[in-house]
Every structure is written in structure tokens, then in C-alpha cells.
Coordinates of C-alpha atoms in Angstrom, one line a residue:
Chain L
M299 CA 99.5 138.1 86.3
T300 CA 96.1 135.5 84.8
V301 CA 94.2 138.6 84.6
K302 CA 96.8 140.7 83.1
E303 CA 96.9 137.4 80.2
R304 CA 93.7 138.0 79.7
V305 CA 93.9 141.0 79.3
R306 CA 96.5 141.1 76.5
I307 CA 94.4 138.0 74.6
G308 CA 90.9 140.0 75.3
G309 CA 93.2 142.5 73.1
R310 CA 94.9 140.3 70.1
S311 CA 91.7 138.3 69.6
A312 CA 90.5 141.8 69.0
R313 CA 92.9 143.2 67.0
I314 CA 92.5 139.6 65.1
Q315 CA 88.6 140.6 64.6
S316 CA 89.1 144.4 63.6
A317 CA 92.2 143.2 60.8
V318 CA 90.3 140.3 59.5
H319 CA 87.2 142.4 59.3
D320 CA 88.9 145.5 57.8
A321 CA 89.9 143.1 55.1
V322 CA 86.4 142.0 54.5
R323 CA 85.0 145.3 53.4
K324 CA 88.2 146.2 52.2
L325 CA 88.2 143.5 49.5
G326 CA 83.8 143.3 49.5
A327 CA 84.5 147.1 47.8
L328 CA 86.9 144.9 44.7
S329 CA 85.0 142.0 44.4
T330 CA 81.8 140.4 44.0
R331 CA 81.3 138.4 47.4
N332 CA 81.3 135.2 45.4
Q333 CA 84.1 134.9 44.7
I334 CA 86.7 136.0 47.7
T335 CA 88.1 133.5 49.6
V336 CA 89.0 132.6 53.0
P337 CA 92.6 132.3 52.1
Q338 CA 92.2 136.5 50.4
I339 CA 91.0 137.7 54.1
A340 CA 93.5 136.0 56.1
A341 CA 96.2 136.9 53.6
E342 CA 94.5 140.4 53.5
A343 CA 94.5 140.7 57.2
G344 CA 97.6 139.4 57.8
V345 CA 96.4 136.3 60.0
T346 CA 96.4 132.5 59.0
P347 CA 93.5 130.9 57.1
S348 CA 93.3 128.3 59.7
T349 CA 92.7 131.1 62.2
I350 CA 89.7 132.5 60.7
Y351 CA 88.4 128.5 60.6
R352 CA 88.8 128.1 63.7
R353 CA 86.7 131.8 64.9
W354 CA 83.8 132.0 62.3
G355 CA 83.7 128.3 61.5
D356 CA 83.9 129.2 57.0
L357 CA 82.7 131.9 54.9
S358 CA 79.4 132.7 55.1
A359 CA 79.5 132.5 59.0
L360 CA 82.9 135.5 58.8
L361 CA 80.6 137.5 56.3
A362 CA 77.1 137.7 58.2
D363 CA 79.7 138.5 61.0
V364 CA 80.1 141.9 59.4
A365 CA 77.7 142.6 57.7
V366 CA 75.4 142.4 61.7
A367 CA 78.4 144.4 63.1
R368 CA 77.9 146.9 59.2
L369 CA 74.0 147.2 60.1
R370 CA 74.8 148.1 63.4
P371 CA 73.9 151.7 64.2
I372 CA 76.4 154.0 64.5
A373 CA 73.7 156.7 65.8
D374 CA 70.5 157.9 67.5
P375 CA 67.8 158.4 64.2
D376 CA 67.3 162.8 64.1
D377 CA 65.4 164.1 65.8
T378 CA 62.4 166.3 63.9
G379 CA 60.8 168.9 66.6
A380 CA 57.8 165.8 66.5
V381 CA 57.2 161.8 66.3
E382 CA 55.6 161.8 62.7
T383 CA 58.5 163.8 60.6
D384 CA 60.9 161.8 63.6
L385 CA 59.3 158.5 61.8
R386 CA 58.9 159.8 58.2
A387 CA 62.2 160.6 58.3
F388 CA 63.9 157.4 59.9
I389 CA 62.0 155.3 57.4
E390 CA 62.8 156.9 54.3
Q391 CA 66.9 157.1 55.3
Y392 CA 66.4 152.8 56.4
A393 CA 64.7 152.4 52.9
E394 CA 67.8 154.3 51.0
E395 CA 70.2 152.3 53.4
M396 CA 68.8 148.9 53.0
S397 CA 67.4 149.6 49.3
S398 CA 70.9 150.0 48.2
P399 CA 73.0 147.9 47.3
V400 CA 75.1 147.8 49.9
G401 CA 71.7 147.7 52.2
Q402 CA 70.5 144.6 49.7
A403 CA 74.0 142.9 49.9
L404 CA 75.0 142.8 54.0
M405 CA 70.9 141.9 54.1
R406 CA 71.8 138.8 51.6
D407 CA 74.8 138.0 53.7
V408 CA 72.7 138.2 56.8
L409 CA 70.1 135.5 55.5
S410 CA 72.9 133.5 54.0
A411 CA 74.7 132.5 57.1
L412 CA 72.2 130.1 58.4
K413 CA 73.4 131.0 61.5
E414 CA 70.2 131.2 64.1
G415 CA 70.1 135.1 65.7
L416 CA 71.8 137.4 63.3
P417 CA 68.5 137.7 61.3
S418 CA 66.5 139.2 64.6
A419 CA 69.9 140.5 65.8
C420 CA 69.4 142.8 62.6
A421 CA 65.1 143.4 62.6
G422 CA 66.2 144.2 66.5
F423 CA 68.2 147.3 65.4
T424 CA 65.1 148.4 64.0
C425 CA 63.1 147.7 66.8
D426 CA 65.5 150.1 68.8
H427 CA 65.2 152.4 66.5
L428 CA 61.5 153.2 66.6
T429 CA 61.4 152.5 70.5
T430 CA 63.8 155.8 70.6
L431 CA 61.6 157.5 68.6
N432 CA 59.0 156.9 70.9
A433 CA 60.1 157.2 74.0
R434 CA 61.2 161.1 72.6
A435 CA 57.6 161.4 71.6
K436 CA 56.5 160.4 75.2
A437 CA 58.6 162.7 76.8
R438 CA 57.2 165.3 74.3
G439 CA 53.8 164.3 75.6
E440 CA 53.2 162.9 72.0
T441 CA 51.1 160.1 71.3
P442 CA 53.5 156.9 70.8
F443 CA 52.9 154.9 67.8
D444 CA 52.1 150.6 67.9
I445 CA 55.9 149.3 66.9
D446 CA 54.0 145.8 65.7
E447 CA 52.4 148.2 63.6
V448 CA 55.3 150.2 62.4
I449 CA 57.1 146.9 61.3
D450 CA 54.4 144.4 59.5
H451 CA 52.9 147.8 58.2
V452 CA 56.3 150.1 56.8
V453 CA 59.4 148.1 57.5
A454 CA 58.6 144.8 55.9
P455 CA 57.2 146.1 52.7
I456 CA 60.1 148.6 52.7
I457 CA 62.6 145.1 52.7
Y458 CA 60.6 142.7 51.3
R459 CA 61.5 145.3 48.0
A460 CA 64.6 145.8 49.0
L461 CA 64.9 141.7 48.6
F462 CA 62.5 140.3 46.5
S463 CA 61.1 143.6 43.5
E464 CA 62.4 145.3 40.7
Q465 CA 61.0 148.4 42.3
I466 CA 62.7 150.4 44.7
P467 CA 61.4 151.8 47.8
T468 CA 61.2 155.5 46.6
P469 CA 60.3 158.1 49.5
D470 CA 56.7 158.6 48.4
Y471 CA 56.2 155.3 48.4
C472 CA 57.5 154.8 51.9
N473 CA 55.5 158.4 52.9
R474 CA 52.4 156.7 52.2
L475 CA 52.7 153.7 53.9
I476 CA 53.2 155.6 56.8
D477 CA 50.0 157.3 55.8
R478 CA 48.6 154.0 56.8
I479 CA 49.3 154.0 60.1
Y480 CA 48.2 158.4 60.7
L481 CA 45.4 158.9 58.5
P482 CA 43.0 157.0 60.6
A483 CA 44.3 158.0 63.6
R484 CA 43.2 161.5 62.5
K485 CA 39.6 160.4 60.9
R486 CA 38.9 159.3 64.2
R487 CA 40.2 162.7 65.9
T488 CA 39.0 164.6 62.6
A489 CA 35.4 163.4 63.8
V490 CA 35.2 163.3 68.0
Chain F
M114 CA 69.6 115.1 10.7
T115 CA 69.6 119.1 12.7
V116 CA 66.5 119.0 14.2
K117 CA 67.2 115.8 16.0
E118 CA 70.0 116.1 17.3
R119 CA 69.3 119.5 18.5
V120 CA 66.1 116.9 19.6
R121 CA 68.6 114.9 21.3
I122 CA 71.1 117.2 22.8
G123 CA 68.3 119.3 24.7
G124 CA 66.9 116.1 25.7
R125 CA 70.0 114.9 27.0
S126 CA 70.6 118.6 28.3
A127 CA 67.8 118.0 30.2
R128 CA 68.1 114.8 32.5
I129 CA 71.6 116.4 33.2
Q130 CA 69.9 119.3 35.3
S131 CA 66.7 116.9 36.2
A132 CA 69.2 114.0 37.8
V133 CA 71.6 117.6 38.6
H134 CA 68.3 118.8 40.9
D135 CA 67.2 115.3 42.2
A136 CA 71.5 115.0 43.5
V137 CA 70.9 118.7 45.4
R138 CA 67.5 117.6 47.2
K139 CA 68.5 113.8 48.3
L140 CA 71.2 116.0 49.5
G141 CA 69.9 118.4 50.8
A142 CA 67.7 116.3 52.5
L143 CA 70.7 114.0 54.1
S144 CA 73.4 117.2 55.5
T145 CA 72.6 120.8 55.9
R146 CA 72.8 122.8 52.9
N147 CA 77.1 124.8 53.7
Q148 CA 78.0 121.2 53.5
I149 CA 77.2 120.1 50.2
T150 CA 79.9 120.4 48.1
V151 CA 80.0 120.4 43.8
P152 CA 82.6 117.3 44.2
Q153 CA 79.5 115.7 46.3
I154 CA 76.3 117.0 43.8
A155 CA 78.4 116.1 40.6
A156 CA 79.1 112.4 42.1
E157 CA 75.8 111.7 42.8
A158 CA 74.0 113.3 40.1
G159 CA 76.7 111.7 37.6
V160 CA 77.9 113.8 35.8
T161 CA 81.5 116.0 35.7
P162 CA 81.7 118.6 38.9
S163 CA 82.8 120.5 35.4
T164 CA 79.9 120.0 33.9
I165 CA 77.8 121.8 37.0
Y166 CA 80.3 124.6 36.7
R167 CA 80.2 125.4 33.2
R168 CA 76.4 125.4 33.5
W169 CA 75.6 127.5 36.9
G170 CA 78.6 128.7 37.0
D171 CA 79.0 128.2 41.0
L172 CA 77.5 126.5 44.4
S173 CA 75.2 129.0 45.2
A174 CA 73.7 129.5 41.3
L175 CA 72.8 126.0 41.2
L176 CA 71.1 125.8 44.8
A177 CA 69.4 129.0 43.9
D178 CA 68.2 127.7 40.6
V179 CA 66.5 123.7 42.5
A180 CA 65.2 126.6 45.1
V181 CA 63.1 128.6 42.0
A182 CA 61.8 124.9 40.6
R183 CA 60.9 123.3 43.8
L184 CA 58.7 127.5 44.7
R185 CA 57.7 127.2 41.1
P186 CA 53.9 126.5 42.1
I187 CA 52.5 123.0 40.5
A188 CA 48.4 123.8 41.0
D189 CA 46.6 126.7 41.1
P190 CA 45.3 127.9 44.5
D191 CA 41.7 125.5 46.1
D192 CA 38.6 127.6 45.9
T193 CA 36.4 128.2 47.7
G194 CA 33.9 129.6 46.2
A195 CA 34.4 133.5 47.2
V196 CA 37.5 135.7 46.8
E197 CA 38.7 136.5 50.8
T198 CA 38.0 132.6 51.7
D199 CA 40.2 131.9 48.9
L200 CA 42.5 135.2 50.7
R201 CA 42.3 133.8 53.3
A202 CA 43.1 130.0 52.2
F203 CA 45.7 130.8 50.2
I204 CA 47.5 132.5 52.8
E205 CA 47.5 130.4 55.6
Q206 CA 49.0 127.9 53.6
Y207 CA 52.1 130.2 52.0
A208 CA 52.7 131.7 55.7
E209 CA 53.6 128.0 56.1
E210 CA 55.3 126.9 53.9
M211 CA 57.6 129.6 53.7
S212 CA 57.7 130.0 57.5
S213 CA 58.6 126.2 57.8
P214 CA 62.6 125.2 58.1
V215 CA 62.7 124.4 54.2
G216 CA 60.5 127.1 52.7
Q217 CA 63.2 129.8 54.6
A218 CA 66.2 127.5 53.1
L219 CA 64.6 127.7 49.7
M220 CA 64.1 131.4 50.1
R221 CA 67.5 131.8 51.4
D222 CA 69.6 130.5 48.5
V223 CA 67.2 132.0 46.2
L224 CA 68.5 135.7 47.7
S225 CA 72.0 134.2 48.4
A226 CA 72.6 133.8 44.6
L227 CA 73.4 137.2 44.4
K228 CA 71.3 135.8 40.9
E229 CA 69.1 139.7 39.1
G230 CA 65.7 138.7 38.4
L231 CA 65.7 135.1 40.6
P232 CA 64.2 136.9 43.3
S233 CA 61.7 139.2 41.5
A234 CA 60.4 135.8 39.9
C235 CA 59.7 134.1 43.0
A236 CA 57.7 137.3 44.3
G237 CA 56.3 136.7 40.8
F238 CA 54.6 133.0 41.4
T239 CA 52.3 134.6 44.7
C240 CA 51.7 137.7 43.0
D241 CA 50.6 134.8 39.9
H242 CA 48.5 133.4 42.5
L243 CA 46.4 136.4 42.8
T244 CA 46.0 137.6 40.1
T245 CA 44.4 133.6 39.8
L246 CA 42.3 134.6 43.3
N247 CA 41.2 138.2 41.6
A248 CA 39.8 135.9 38.0
R249 CA 38.2 134.3 39.8
A250 CA 36.3 136.5 41.9
K251 CA 35.6 138.6 39.0
A252 CA 34.7 135.8 36.6
R253 CA 31.7 135.6 40.4
G254 CA 30.8 138.5 40.5
E255 CA 32.8 139.8 43.3
T256 CA 34.5 142.9 43.6
P257 CA 38.4 141.4 43.0
F258 CA 41.5 143.1 45.9
D259 CA 43.9 145.5 45.5
I260 CA 47.0 142.9 44.8
D261 CA 49.9 145.2 45.6
E262 CA 47.9 146.6 49.2
V263 CA 47.8 142.5 49.7
I264 CA 52.3 142.4 48.8
D265 CA 52.8 144.9 51.1
H266 CA 50.7 144.6 54.1
V267 CA 49.7 140.6 53.9
V268 CA 52.6 139.2 52.0
A269 CA 55.7 141.4 53.1
P270 CA 54.7 141.3 57.0
I271 CA 54.6 137.0 56.5
I272 CA 58.0 136.6 55.2
Y273 CA 59.5 139.4 57.3
R274 CA 58.3 137.4 60.2
A275 CA 59.8 134.0 58.6
L276 CA 63.2 135.8 58.1
F277 CA 64.5 137.8 60.3
S278 CA 61.7 136.9 63.7
E279 CA 61.9 134.1 66.0
Q280 CA 58.4 134.8 65.7
I281 CA 56.3 132.8 63.6
P282 CA 53.6 133.4 61.5
T283 CA 50.5 131.5 63.2
P284 CA 47.0 131.3 60.6
D285 CA 46.0 134.4 63.5
Y286 CA 48.3 137.0 62.8
C287 CA 47.5 136.1 58.6
N288 CA 44.5 136.6 59.1
R289 CA 44.5 140.1 61.1
L290 CA 46.6 140.6 58.4
I291 CA 43.4 140.4 56.1
D292 CA 41.0 142.2 57.7
R293 CA 42.9 145.5 57.9
I294 CA 42.2 144.9 54.0
Y295 CA 39.1 144.0 54.4
L296 CA 36.8 145.2 57.6
P297 CA 37.2 149.6 56.5
A298 CA 35.7 147.9 53.2
R299 CA 33.2 146.4 55.0
K300 CA 32.9 149.0 57.1
R301 CA 32.3 151.7 53.9
R302 CA 29.1 149.1 52.9
T303 CA 28.0 149.4 56.1
A304 CA 28.0 153.5 57.2
V305 CA 26.3 153.7 52.8

């Protein structure tokens, strides 16, 4: 009986979470984030505002929670058959998504909440993808790349541009960043 | 008479701005940003809440305005006598400031407001400093660095770490980023 009750509570809790997340996504598509209020979200989700305050604390924490859920990847990056083209394909798609108006808004929601751990969870999604690419490279007998180097010199400039600059990171720009990772190694191989 | 009135209105407008900015800074030092309200700021500044709404639109726009004012540099970077050490000194101080709790909160305020132009204004402050260092380099007969390269490969990874990572950019880390700019050029010079 106790177990059954726990399961039932878990189920209701998950349903509330799902209804509130859906309401934020729906209202977010209709209006700008600064216009959304907790009572609106509650009405759309069919819960009381106090349910939202009790569970998430405040609006910015709820928006950040929804943003992290939306930034969480739903599939592994494409397998193109070789590590360098895998990386180029992943980065091109990543740059396009993160510099889109939706990607920018999600990053801002994550950063605005002042909740520790959420921004690094998002950075962790990117790191997980790069780790997947490297595991594939090793399985194929290829040399893996240095993940920290790709974070610092490919991912970071793309995110800096997406957040702080009016220049959108183009596919050409992304490829030039990756060239800096691969060209020196190629030159060393040619020299040997 | 018309001119005098304009000056008087300008003066009052500047005094309101200054009082409201001071109030935000004072309240911000006492409580976390998510706890500050417009009525509190208005009471502290001695203005009505409607004055704040009329002038700034909403709280996030006001916080972003104050953040940009605080991020605006008040002095040129130190002159150490040579461009490479100028760059190392400037970047070390920049990394320390931007990864401090205050620096992180100011960046988040700027990004949260969804006001176009504010994030790029902040990126512009950094770019202005780098331009100053390069102008000094040219005046000394030194080779200037490539500003875009420093933005992408030194500034961007520092800001990415400050915003998204739990690893604070240390002085060692900053110096390794600058090594990547200077060491290849040094190797080319040695080879010639």
C-alpha cells in the first residue's frame, strides 16, 4: 500500500511537471518571456499558482528547468564515418541551434535563474556529445581529439558570439575554428 | 528660457538615473537579485515605482542598464611596456573580474534583459581595451595581435568557463590561452 501510494504520488508529480513544462512551452511560443506570469502558466497547466511556487520556487527557476529539459539532447550526433567529419557535422548543427533565437533564449533562461549546477549541466550535454564522438573514433582506430581543446577553441567562441555578438557563427566560421584543431596535427604528420 | 528648461530637465533626469542606479547597487549588495523589487528600489531612490516603469520598462531592463554601467571600464588597461605583457596583465585582471560572483551576476543581468544591443555593448568594452593595447603596440613599433583571434581564443573560453563551468579561469589557464597566440609566431621567427 505504501509502495502503491508512492507510485501514485510519483505519477501525479510527473504529470504536474509535464503539464507545467508544456504550458511554459506553449505560452513561450505565443509571447516573449518577459510577459509570461506564474498565474498564466498555472491556468494553462490546470494547476494552482501555489503548486508552481512550492515546486520551483519562482518563475526564473521554472523557466530554467524547462530550458535545461529542452537543451537536453534527444539523440546521439550523426555518424559520418570519420571523427573529423563527425565533429564538423556536430558543431555546425550545434552552432545553428544555439545561435537561433530559441537557442539564445534557452541559454539566457538557464543563466538567469542563478541556480547553481544548471549552466554546468548544459555544458555537460555538449561534453557528453564530444565524448560519444571520441568513443566512436577509438572504436574505428582513429586518433581522438582533445575535448578540452574543442570546448575552449570551438564551442566557447560559438557561444560567445551567440550570446554577446551580433555576428552569427556561420558554418564557414565553425569550420575555420575546427581547422585550427586539425591543421597543426596534419602539418606535423606531413613534416614526419 | 527653453534652453534653461531643457538643462533643468536633463539635470533632474540625470539625478533620477543616478539615484535609481545607486539604489539598485545598494539593494543588490544586501540581497540576491531575485529578491529585489521595483517598489523597494523606488523607495530607496526616493522616486515612485511608475517613474521606474516609465523610464526602464521593467525590472530586468533596469538591472541590465545598471550592469552595463558597472561593466563600462573606468580606466585604460595598465601599460607594462610591451604588447605581450600588456595583454597578459589585462586578460588576467579581466578573467578575475568576470569570473567573480559580481562579474557573473552582471553578465547574467545583461543577458537576461533580452534588450538588443546590451550584450554587444559589453563585448565592445573588451574590444575597445584590446584596440587600446594594439594602438600602444604600434606606437612602440611592435607587431599588434589579431583582435578577433584574442576574442575567439582567449576572451571566449574565459567567459564560457565563467558562465557555464564550475572551473574558474585561473591565471595559469589564461596564460596558456595567450601562449597559443604567441608561441606559433615565436616558432616561425625562430625558424626564419
